[in-house]
Amino acid sequence: MNTDRLHNMIERYFSGDLSVREEQLLLKRLLEMKEKDPMAEEALAVMSWTHLQSSPAESDGMTVVRKSRSKPSSFRLASLRIASCAAAAAVIISGVFLYLNRHEYGHPVCYAYIEGKYIQNPDEVSTLISSQLEEMSAASNETTNQALSELEEMRRALEDTSL
């Protein structure tokens, strides 16, 4: 079967215009294909999924009138691809994080240079950080108090001139 005829049958399949015999013939041709064809692969995937889904009426031997099948929209296919890529990226990032966490990056490294001397003891480093934070806090309070006193002097000077 040539490619144009195959594509025509696939389009008729998605439109719901194929008879049962034509659908069986199309499925047989798709399964026998050797070369890659995106449209044929998509139709084969849909047909396989459709045949795996059986309704209770079909299992009781009753005839079921099927609704026409619509071709999946390109937006839906694109969103599925994006979601798949996002999931794959999340798995890869998690794997890298777990790998690094188990190896040399498993325990946080704590070190500092105090007066040019390398210190690796976490207690000494914490003490240094605390003392430096206290110094910065005292300097900040001093600056704030100085600014407030200067503003107070300016307020008094303005009050004196307005009287």
GROMACS .gro file of C-alpha atoms in nm:
model
  163
    1MET     CA    1   0.000   0.000   0.000
    2ASN     CA    2   0.148   0.334  -0.096
    3THR     CA    3   0.194   0.615   0.155
    4ASP     CA    4  -0.080   0.843   0.016
    5ARG     CA    5  -0.340   0.566   0.031
    6LEU     CA    6  -0.226   0.470   0.382
    7HIS     CA    7  -0.252   0.832   0.501
    8ASN     CA    8  -0.596   0.859   0.343
    9MET     CA    9  -0.711   0.549   0.532
   10ILE     CA   10  -0.566   0.686   0.856
   11GLU     CA   11  -0.755   1.014   0.808
   12ARG     CA   12  -1.075   0.817   0.740
   13TYR     CA   13  -1.005   0.610   1.054
   14PHE     CA   14  -0.979   0.923   1.269
   15SER     CA   15  -1.298   1.055   1.108
   16GLY     CA   16  -1.478   0.729   1.187
   17ASP     CA   17  -1.549   0.656   0.820
   18LEU     CA   18  -1.383   0.313   0.792
   19SER     CA   19  -1.577  -0.009   0.793
   20VAL     CA   20  -1.475  -0.283   1.034
   21ARG     CA   21  -1.304  -0.471   0.750
   22GLU     CA   22  -1.114  -0.158   0.638
   23GLU     CA   23  -1.011  -0.091   0.998
   24GLN     CA   24  -0.876  -0.446   1.027
   25LEU     CA   25  -0.689  -0.405   0.698
   26LEU     CA   26  -0.541  -0.075   0.816
   27LEU     CA   27  -0.429  -0.229   1.144
   28LYS     CA   28  -0.267  -0.518   0.957
   29ARG     CA   29  -0.081  -0.277   0.723
   30LEU     CA   30   0.035  -0.063   1.015
   31LEU     CA   31   0.169  -0.365   1.199
   32GLU     CA   32   0.356  -0.482   0.886
   33MET     CA   33   0.525  -0.144   0.823
   34LYS     CA   34   0.904  -0.147   0.830
   35GLU     CA   35   0.985   0.224   0.774
   36LYS     CA   36   0.903   0.500   1.022
   37ASP     CA   37   0.604   0.721   0.951
   38PRO     CA   38   0.485   0.955   1.228
   39MET     CA   39   0.124   0.953   1.113
   40ALA     CA   40   0.121   0.573   1.092
   41GLU     CA   41   0.283   0.540   1.437
   42GLU     CA   42   0.022   0.772   1.587
   43ALA     CA   43  -0.263   0.578   1.426
   44LEU     CA   44  -0.116   0.248   1.547
   45ALA     CA   45  -0.087   0.383   1.901
   46VAL     CA   46  -0.448   0.503   1.900
   47MET     CA   47  -0.574   0.179   1.749
   48SER     CA   48  -0.382  -0.029   2.001
   49TRP     CA   49  -0.518   0.175   2.290
   50THR     CA   50  -0.871   0.156   2.151
   51HIS     CA   51  -0.855  -0.220   2.114
   52LEU     CA   52  -0.731  -0.257   2.472
   53GLN     CA   53  -1.035  -0.068   2.601
   54SER     CA   54  -1.337  -0.294   2.601
   55SER     CA   55  -1.678  -0.180   2.712
   56PRO     CA   56  -1.916  -0.408   2.907
   57ALA     CA   57  -2.150  -0.423   2.607
   58GLU     CA   58  -1.872  -0.559   2.385
   59SER     CA   59  -1.781  -0.828   2.636
   60ASP     CA   60  -2.148  -0.942   2.644
   61GLY     CA   61  -2.139  -0.993   2.267
   62MET     CA   62  -2.364  -0.696   2.194
   63THR     CA   63  -2.292  -0.475   1.897
   64VAL     CA   64  -2.165  -0.135   1.992
   65VAL     CA   65  -2.194   0.168   1.770
   66ARG     CA   66  -1.873   0.362   1.814
   67LYS     CA   67  -1.851   0.734   1.809
   68SER     CA   68  -1.624   0.880   1.548
   69ARG     CA   69  -1.267   0.912   1.664
   70SER     CA   70  -1.104   1.247   1.650
   71LYS     CA   71  -0.737   1.295   1.584
   72PRO     CA   72  -0.552   1.418   1.892
   73SER     CA   73  -0.491   1.791   1.871
   74SER     CA   74  -0.140   1.920   1.828
   75PHE     CA   75  -0.187   2.127   2.145
   76ARG     CA   76  -0.265   1.814   2.345
   77LEU     CA   77   0.032   1.630   2.198
   78ALA     CA   78   0.259   1.927   2.269
   79SER     CA   79   0.135   1.955   2.627
   80LEU     CA   80   0.193   1.581   2.678
   81ARG     CA   81   0.547   1.616   2.544
   82ILE     CA   82   0.613   1.915   2.771
   83ALA     CA   83   0.477   1.729   3.072
   84SER     CA   84   0.691   1.427   2.987
   85CYS     CA   85   1.003   1.643   2.954
   86ALA     CA   86   0.928   1.818   3.284
   87ALA     CA   87   0.883   1.484   3.461
   88ALA     CA   88   1.207   1.351   3.311
   89ALA     CA   89   1.393   1.667   3.418
   90ALA     CA   90   1.256   1.635   3.772
   91VAL     CA   91   1.371   1.273   3.791
   92ILE     CA   92   1.719   1.362   3.662
   93ILE     CA   93   1.758   1.656   3.901
   94SER     CA   94   1.641   1.443   4.194
   95GLY     CA   95   1.885   1.169   4.099
   96VAL     CA   96   2.177   1.411   4.078
   97PHE     CA   97   2.081   1.566   4.411
   98LEU     CA   98   2.059   1.225   4.581
   99TYR     CA   99   2.389   1.116   4.427
  100LEU     CA  100   2.570   1.428   4.545
  101ASN     CA  101   2.405   1.407   4.885
  102ARG     CA  102   2.536   1.052   4.937
  103HIS     CA  103   2.892   1.132   4.837
  104GLU     CA  104   3.127   1.410   4.941
  105TYR     CA  105   2.854   1.673   4.959
  106GLY     CA  106   2.655   1.472   5.214
  107HIS     CA  107   2.772   1.670   5.517
  108PRO     CA  108   2.795   2.047   5.516
  109VAL     CA  109   3.147   2.181   5.535
  110CYS     CA  110   3.205   2.450   5.796
  111TYR     CA  111   3.528   2.650   5.795
  112ALA     CA  112   3.656   3.003   5.838
  113TYR     CA  113   3.979   3.197   5.831
  114ILE     CA  114   4.035   3.381   6.159
  115GLU     CA  115   4.331   3.618   6.149
  116GLY     CA  116   4.470   3.423   5.855
  117LYS     CA  117   4.438   3.089   6.032
  118TYR     CA  118   4.220   2.810   5.883
  119ILE     CA  119   3.957   2.694   6.137
  120GLN     CA  120   3.734   2.393   6.065
  121ASN     CA  121   3.575   2.344   6.409
  122PRO     CA  122   3.201   2.429   6.375
  123ASP     CA  123   3.184   2.560   6.733
  124GLU     CA  124   3.464   2.809   6.677
  125VAL     CA  125   3.311   2.922   6.348
  126SER     CA  126   2.969   2.967   6.517
  127THR     CA  127   3.129   3.170   6.794
  128LEU     CA  128   3.303   3.390   6.537
  129ILE     CA  129   2.979   3.443   6.345
  130SER     CA  130   2.791   3.530   6.665
  131SER     CA  131   3.052   3.782   6.775
  132GLN     CA  132   3.058   3.946   6.434
  133LEU     CA  133   2.678   3.968   6.431
  134GLU     CA  134   2.684   4.128   6.777
  135GLU     CA  135   2.942   4.382   6.657
  136MET     CA  136   2.731   4.462   6.352
  137SER     CA  137   2.419   4.497   6.567
  138ALA     CA  138   2.596   4.734   6.808
  139ALA     CA  139   2.729   4.943   6.520
  140SER     CA  140   2.382   4.957   6.367
  141ASN     CA  141   2.224   5.065   6.695
  142GLU     CA  142   2.491   5.334   6.743
  143THR     CA  143   2.431   5.470   6.393
  144THR     CA  144   2.054   5.467   6.446
  145ASN     CA  145   2.083   5.647   6.779
  146GLN     CA  146   2.317   5.910   6.631
  147ALA     CA  147   2.079   5.970   6.339
  148LEU     CA  148   1.780   6.001   6.576
  149SER     CA  149   1.962   6.251   6.798
  150GLU     CA  150   2.057   6.463   6.496
  151LEU     CA  151   1.696   6.458   6.375
  152GLU     CA  152   1.578   6.558   6.723
  153GLU     CA  153   1.822   6.851   6.725
  154MET     CA  154   1.691   6.959   6.383
  155ARG     CA  155   1.330   6.936   6.507
  156ARG     CA  156   1.412   7.154   6.808
  157ALA     CA  157   1.589   7.406   6.588
  158LEU     CA  158   1.287   7.427   6.360
  159GLU     CA  159   1.053   7.473   6.657
  160ASP     CA  160   1.270   7.752   6.794
  161THR     CA  161   1.267   7.940   6.462
  162SER     CA  162   0.893   7.904   6.414
  163LEU     CA  163   0.811   8.063   6.752
   0.00000   0.00000   0.00000
